[in-house]
PDB file of C-alpha atoms in Angstrom:
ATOM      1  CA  UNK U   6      79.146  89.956 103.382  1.00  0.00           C
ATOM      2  CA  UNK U   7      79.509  88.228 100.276  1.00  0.00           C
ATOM      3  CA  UNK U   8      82.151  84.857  99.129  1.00  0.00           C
ATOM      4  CA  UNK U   9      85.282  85.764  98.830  1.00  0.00           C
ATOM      5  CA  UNK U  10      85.847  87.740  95.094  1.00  0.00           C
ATOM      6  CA  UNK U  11      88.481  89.225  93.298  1.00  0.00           C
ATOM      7  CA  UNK U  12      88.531  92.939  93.055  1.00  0.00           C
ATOM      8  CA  UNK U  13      90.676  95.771  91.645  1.00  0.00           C
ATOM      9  CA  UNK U  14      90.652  99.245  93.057  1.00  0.00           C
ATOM     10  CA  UNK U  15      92.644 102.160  91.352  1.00  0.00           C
ATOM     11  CA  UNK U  16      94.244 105.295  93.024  1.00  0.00           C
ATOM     12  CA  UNK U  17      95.060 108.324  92.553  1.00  0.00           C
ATOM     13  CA  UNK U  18      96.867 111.701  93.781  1.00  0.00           C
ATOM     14  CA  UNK U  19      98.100 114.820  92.897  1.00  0.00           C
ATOM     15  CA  UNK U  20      98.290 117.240  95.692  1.00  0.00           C
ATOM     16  CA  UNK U  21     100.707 117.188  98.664  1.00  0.00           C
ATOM     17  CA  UNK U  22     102.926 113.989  99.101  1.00  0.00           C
ATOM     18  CA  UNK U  23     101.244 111.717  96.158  1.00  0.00           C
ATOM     19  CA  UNK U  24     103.588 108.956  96.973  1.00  0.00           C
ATOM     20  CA  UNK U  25     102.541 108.885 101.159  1.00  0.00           C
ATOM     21  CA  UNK U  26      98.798 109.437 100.171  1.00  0.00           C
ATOM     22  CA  UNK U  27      98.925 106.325  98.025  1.00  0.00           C
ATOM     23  CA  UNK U  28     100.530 104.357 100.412  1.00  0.00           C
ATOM     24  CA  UNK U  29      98.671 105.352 103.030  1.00  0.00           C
ATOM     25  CA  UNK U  30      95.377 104.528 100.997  1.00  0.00           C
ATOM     26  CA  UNK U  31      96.810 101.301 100.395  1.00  0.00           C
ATOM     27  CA  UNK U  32      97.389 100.416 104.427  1.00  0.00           C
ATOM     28  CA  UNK U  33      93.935 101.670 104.946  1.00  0.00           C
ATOM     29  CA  UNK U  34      92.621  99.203 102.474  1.00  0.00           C
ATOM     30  CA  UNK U  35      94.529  96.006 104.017  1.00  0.00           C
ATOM     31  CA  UNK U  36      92.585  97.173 107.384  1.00  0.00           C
ATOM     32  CA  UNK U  37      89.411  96.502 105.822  1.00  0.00           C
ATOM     33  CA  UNK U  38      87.201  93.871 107.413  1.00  0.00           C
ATOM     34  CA  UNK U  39      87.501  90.191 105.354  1.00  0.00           C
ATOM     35  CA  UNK U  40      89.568  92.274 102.900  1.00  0.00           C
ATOM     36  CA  UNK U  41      93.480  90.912 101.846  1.00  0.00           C
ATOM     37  CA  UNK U  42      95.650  92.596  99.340  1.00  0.00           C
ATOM     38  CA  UNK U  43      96.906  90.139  96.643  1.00  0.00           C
ATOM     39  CA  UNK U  44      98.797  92.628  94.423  1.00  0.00           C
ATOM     40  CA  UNK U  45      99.965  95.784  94.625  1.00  0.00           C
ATOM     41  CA  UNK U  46     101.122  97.671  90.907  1.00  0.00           C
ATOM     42  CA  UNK U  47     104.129 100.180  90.085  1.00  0.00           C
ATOM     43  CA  UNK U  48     103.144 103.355  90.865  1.00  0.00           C
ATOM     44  CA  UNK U  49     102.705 105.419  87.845  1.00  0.00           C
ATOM     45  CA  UNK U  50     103.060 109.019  87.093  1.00  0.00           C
ATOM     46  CA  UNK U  51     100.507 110.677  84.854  1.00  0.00           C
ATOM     47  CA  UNK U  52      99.146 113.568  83.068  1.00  0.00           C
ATOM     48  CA  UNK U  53      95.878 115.433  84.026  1.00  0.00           C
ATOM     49  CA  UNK U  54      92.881 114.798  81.797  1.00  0.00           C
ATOM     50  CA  UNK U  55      89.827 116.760  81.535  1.00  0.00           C
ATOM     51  CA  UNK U  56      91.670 119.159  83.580  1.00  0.00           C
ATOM     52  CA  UNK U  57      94.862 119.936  82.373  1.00  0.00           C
ATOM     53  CA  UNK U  58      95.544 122.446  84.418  1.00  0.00           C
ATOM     54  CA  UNK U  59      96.902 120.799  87.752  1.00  0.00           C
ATOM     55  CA  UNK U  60      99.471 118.916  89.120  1.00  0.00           C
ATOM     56  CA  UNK U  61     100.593 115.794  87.246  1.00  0.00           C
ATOM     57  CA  UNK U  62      99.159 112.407  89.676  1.00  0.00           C
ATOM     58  CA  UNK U  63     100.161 109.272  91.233  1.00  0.00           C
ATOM     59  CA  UNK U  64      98.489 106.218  90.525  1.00  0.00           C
ATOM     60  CA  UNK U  65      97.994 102.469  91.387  1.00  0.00           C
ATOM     61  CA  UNK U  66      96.020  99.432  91.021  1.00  0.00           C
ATOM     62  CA  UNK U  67      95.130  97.150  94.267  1.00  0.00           C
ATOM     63  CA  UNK U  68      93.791  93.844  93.889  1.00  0.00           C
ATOM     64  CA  UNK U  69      92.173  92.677  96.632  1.00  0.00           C
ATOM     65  CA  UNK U  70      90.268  89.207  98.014  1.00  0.00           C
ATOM     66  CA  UNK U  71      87.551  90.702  99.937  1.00  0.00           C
ATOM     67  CA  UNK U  72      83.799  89.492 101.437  1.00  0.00           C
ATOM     68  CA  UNK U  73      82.803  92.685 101.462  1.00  0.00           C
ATOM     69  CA  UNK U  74      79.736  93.477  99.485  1.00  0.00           C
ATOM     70  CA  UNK U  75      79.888  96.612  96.699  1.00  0.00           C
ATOM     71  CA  UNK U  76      78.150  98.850  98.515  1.00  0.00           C
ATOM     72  CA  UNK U  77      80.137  98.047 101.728  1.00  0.00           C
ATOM     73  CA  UNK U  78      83.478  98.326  99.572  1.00  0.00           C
ATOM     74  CA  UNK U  79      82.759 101.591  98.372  1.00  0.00           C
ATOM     75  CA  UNK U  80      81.195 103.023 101.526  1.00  0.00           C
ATOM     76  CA  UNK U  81      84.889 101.966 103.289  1.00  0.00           C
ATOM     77  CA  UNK U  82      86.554 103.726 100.172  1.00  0.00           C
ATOM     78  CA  UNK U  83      84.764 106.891 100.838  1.00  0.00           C
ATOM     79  CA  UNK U  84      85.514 106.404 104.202  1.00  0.00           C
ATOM     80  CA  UNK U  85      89.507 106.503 103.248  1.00  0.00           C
ATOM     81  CA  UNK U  86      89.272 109.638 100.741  1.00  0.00           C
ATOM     82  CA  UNK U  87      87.403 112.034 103.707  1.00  0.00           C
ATOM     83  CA  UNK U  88      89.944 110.763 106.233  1.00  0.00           C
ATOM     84  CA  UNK U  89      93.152 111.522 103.843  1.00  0.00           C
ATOM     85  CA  UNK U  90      91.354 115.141 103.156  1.00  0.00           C
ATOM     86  CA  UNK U  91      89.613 114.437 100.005  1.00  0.00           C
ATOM     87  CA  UNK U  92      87.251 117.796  99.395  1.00  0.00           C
ATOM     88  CA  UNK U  93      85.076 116.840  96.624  1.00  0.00           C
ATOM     89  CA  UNK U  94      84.401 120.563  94.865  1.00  0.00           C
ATOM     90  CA  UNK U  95      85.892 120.336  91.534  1.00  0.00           C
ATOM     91  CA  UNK U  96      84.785 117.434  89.299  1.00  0.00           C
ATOM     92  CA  UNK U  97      87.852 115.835  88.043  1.00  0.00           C
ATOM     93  CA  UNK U  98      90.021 118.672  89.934  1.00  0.00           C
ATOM     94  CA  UNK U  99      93.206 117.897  92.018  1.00  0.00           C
ATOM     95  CA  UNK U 100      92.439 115.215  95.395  1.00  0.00           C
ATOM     96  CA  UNK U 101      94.799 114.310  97.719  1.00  0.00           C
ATOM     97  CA  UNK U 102      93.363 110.444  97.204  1.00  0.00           C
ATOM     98  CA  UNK U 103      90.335 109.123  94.759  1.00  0.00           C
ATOM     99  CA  UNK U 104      89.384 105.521  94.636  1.00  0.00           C
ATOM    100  CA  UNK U 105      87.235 103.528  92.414  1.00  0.00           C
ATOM    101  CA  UNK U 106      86.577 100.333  92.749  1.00  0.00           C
ATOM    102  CA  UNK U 107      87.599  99.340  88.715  1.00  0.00           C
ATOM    103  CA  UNK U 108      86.251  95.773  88.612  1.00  0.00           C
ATOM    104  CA  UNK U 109      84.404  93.245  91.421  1.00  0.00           C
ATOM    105  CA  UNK U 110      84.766  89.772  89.505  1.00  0.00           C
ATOM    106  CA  UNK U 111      83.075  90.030  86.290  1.00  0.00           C
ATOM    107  CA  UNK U 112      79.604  91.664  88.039  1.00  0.00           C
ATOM    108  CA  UNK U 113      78.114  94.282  86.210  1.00  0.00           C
ATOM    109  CA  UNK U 114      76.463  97.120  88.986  1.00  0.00           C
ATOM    110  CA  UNK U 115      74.509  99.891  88.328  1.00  0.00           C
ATOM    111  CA  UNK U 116      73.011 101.560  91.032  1.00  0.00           C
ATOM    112  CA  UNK U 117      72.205 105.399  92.341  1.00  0.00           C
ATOM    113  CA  UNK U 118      76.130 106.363  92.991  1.00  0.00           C
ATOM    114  CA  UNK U 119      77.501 102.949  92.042  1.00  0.00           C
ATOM    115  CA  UNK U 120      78.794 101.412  88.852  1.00  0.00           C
ATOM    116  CA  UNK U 121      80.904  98.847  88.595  1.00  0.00           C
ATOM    117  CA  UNK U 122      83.018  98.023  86.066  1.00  0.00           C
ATOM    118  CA  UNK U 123      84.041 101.703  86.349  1.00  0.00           C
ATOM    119  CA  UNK U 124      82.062 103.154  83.517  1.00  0.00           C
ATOM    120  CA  UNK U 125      85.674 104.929  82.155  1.00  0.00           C
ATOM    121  CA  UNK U 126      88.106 102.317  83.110  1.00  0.00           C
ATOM    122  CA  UNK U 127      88.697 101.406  79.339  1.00  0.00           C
ATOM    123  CA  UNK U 128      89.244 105.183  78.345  1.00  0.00           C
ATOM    124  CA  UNK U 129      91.820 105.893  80.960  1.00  0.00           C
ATOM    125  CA  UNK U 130      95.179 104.651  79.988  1.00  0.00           C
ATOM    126  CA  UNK U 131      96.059 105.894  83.816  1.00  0.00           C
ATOM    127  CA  UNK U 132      94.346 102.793  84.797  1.00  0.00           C
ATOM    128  CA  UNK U 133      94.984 100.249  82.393  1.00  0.00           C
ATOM    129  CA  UNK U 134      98.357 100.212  82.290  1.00  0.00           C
ATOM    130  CA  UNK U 135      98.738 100.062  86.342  1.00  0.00           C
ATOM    131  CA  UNK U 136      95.515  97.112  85.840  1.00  0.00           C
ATOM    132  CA  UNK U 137      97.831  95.711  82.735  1.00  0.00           C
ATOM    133  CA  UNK U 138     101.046  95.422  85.146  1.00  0.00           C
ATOM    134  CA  UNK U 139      99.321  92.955  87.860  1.00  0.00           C
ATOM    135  CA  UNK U 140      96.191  91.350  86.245  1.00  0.00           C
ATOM    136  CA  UNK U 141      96.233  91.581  82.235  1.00  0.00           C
ATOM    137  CA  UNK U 142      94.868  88.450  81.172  1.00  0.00           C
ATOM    138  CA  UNK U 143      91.941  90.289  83.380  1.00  0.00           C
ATOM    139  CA  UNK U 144      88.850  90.198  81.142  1.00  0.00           C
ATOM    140  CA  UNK U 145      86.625  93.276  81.356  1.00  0.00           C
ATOM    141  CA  UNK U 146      82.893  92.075  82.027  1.00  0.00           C
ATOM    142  CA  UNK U 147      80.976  94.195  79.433  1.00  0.00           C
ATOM    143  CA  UNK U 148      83.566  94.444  76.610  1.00  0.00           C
ATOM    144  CA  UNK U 149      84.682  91.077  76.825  1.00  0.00           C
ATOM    145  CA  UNK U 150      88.152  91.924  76.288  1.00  0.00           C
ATOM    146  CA  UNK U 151      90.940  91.542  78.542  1.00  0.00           C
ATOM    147  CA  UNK U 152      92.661  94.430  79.717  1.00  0.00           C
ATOM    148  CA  UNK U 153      95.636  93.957  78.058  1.00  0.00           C
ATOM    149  CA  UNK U 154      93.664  93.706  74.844  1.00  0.00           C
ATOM    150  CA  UNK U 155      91.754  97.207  75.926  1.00  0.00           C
ATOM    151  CA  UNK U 156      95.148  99.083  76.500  1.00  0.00           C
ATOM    152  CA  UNK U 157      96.276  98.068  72.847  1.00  0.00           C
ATOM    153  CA  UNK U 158      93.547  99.280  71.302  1.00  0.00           C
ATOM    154  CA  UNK U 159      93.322 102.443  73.508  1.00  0.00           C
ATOM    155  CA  UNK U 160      94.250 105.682  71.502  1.00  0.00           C
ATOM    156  CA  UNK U 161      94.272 107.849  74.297  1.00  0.00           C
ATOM    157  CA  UNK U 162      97.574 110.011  74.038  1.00  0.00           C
ATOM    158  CA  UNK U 163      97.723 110.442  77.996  1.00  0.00           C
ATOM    159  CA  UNK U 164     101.321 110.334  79.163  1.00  0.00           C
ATOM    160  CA  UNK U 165     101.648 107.781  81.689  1.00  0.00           C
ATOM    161  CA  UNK U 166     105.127 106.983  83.193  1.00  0.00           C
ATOM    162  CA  UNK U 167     105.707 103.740  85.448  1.00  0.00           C
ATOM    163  CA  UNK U 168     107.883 105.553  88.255  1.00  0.00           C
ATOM    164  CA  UNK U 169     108.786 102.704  90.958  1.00  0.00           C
ATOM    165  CA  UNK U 170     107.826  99.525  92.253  1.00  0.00           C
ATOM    166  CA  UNK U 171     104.844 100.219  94.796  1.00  0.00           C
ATOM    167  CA  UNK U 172     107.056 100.416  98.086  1.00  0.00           C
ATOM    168  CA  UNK U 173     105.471  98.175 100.382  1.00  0.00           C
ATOM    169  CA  UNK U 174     104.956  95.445  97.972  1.00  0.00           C
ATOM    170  CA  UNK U 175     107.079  93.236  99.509  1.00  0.00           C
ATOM    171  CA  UNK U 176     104.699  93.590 102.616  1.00  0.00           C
ATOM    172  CA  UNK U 177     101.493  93.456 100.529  1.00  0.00           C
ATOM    173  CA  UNK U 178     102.383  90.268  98.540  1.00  0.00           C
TER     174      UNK U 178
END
């Protein structure tokens, strides 16, 4: 275990109930040892990329207070996707839940299976505007930017609509 740092995770779905995956994700991730949700985003609905042809998804951004180290954070993650059914046999095909940890404070990782900042983060407009809606004077570690700054210049066309208020954020924070 680690101090206590900031860290945002970002979600996804697109197959079965989107909404109830995401939630569920999000419970799981409050169970987490030394691990407290701070902020919960909208929950947005979005647009396939790379492969266009599936379902459209559901996605959030959790920020989180945890102790846990990287490597403990995303081993619980991974822990989450297989028991919510995640099958991982099509790269970037549908999931019933994906999470990637998106930022942990400003470190910079990169390890066999880990990299963190998210080495797409600032491509995917799926995840900055979610990241933009609860931390945007966030400031991304390698570029130096905030995210805020990031989504302006972005010129990915992804459609990304905010759909609804995450559902349990009055529980969450």
């Amino acid at each position: 275990m680690t101090e206590p740092i900031t860290v945002y995770i970002g979600l996804g779905s697109n197959m079965g109930d989107r909404q109830a995956y995401c939630e569920e994700a999000v419970r799981l991730v409050s169970r987490f040892p030394a691990t407290s949700i701070i902020r919960v985003s909208s929950l947005y609905e979005t647009a396939p990329i790379e492969r266009t042809d599936q379902d459209w998804f559901i996605n959030c951004v959790v920020a989180v207070r945890t102790s846990l180290s990287p490597q403990e954070l995303l081993r619980a993650c991974q822990e989450v996707e297989q028991f919510l059914g995640r099958k991982r046999t099509v790269r970037f095909g549908p999931r019933t839940i994906d999470m990637d940890i998106l930022f942990y404070g400003d470190r910079i990782i990169q390890e066999p299976g880990l990299t963190i900042p998210h080495p797409r983060a600032h491509e995917r407009r799926f995840v900055l505007e979610p990241l933009a809606e609860i931390a945007p004077e966030t400031e991304h570690p390698v570029f130096r930017k905030t995210v805020v700054q990031i989504l302006k210049e972005l010129q990915n066309p992804q459609e990304v609509r905010r759909s609804m208020p995450f559902p349990l954020n009055q529980k969450t924070g």
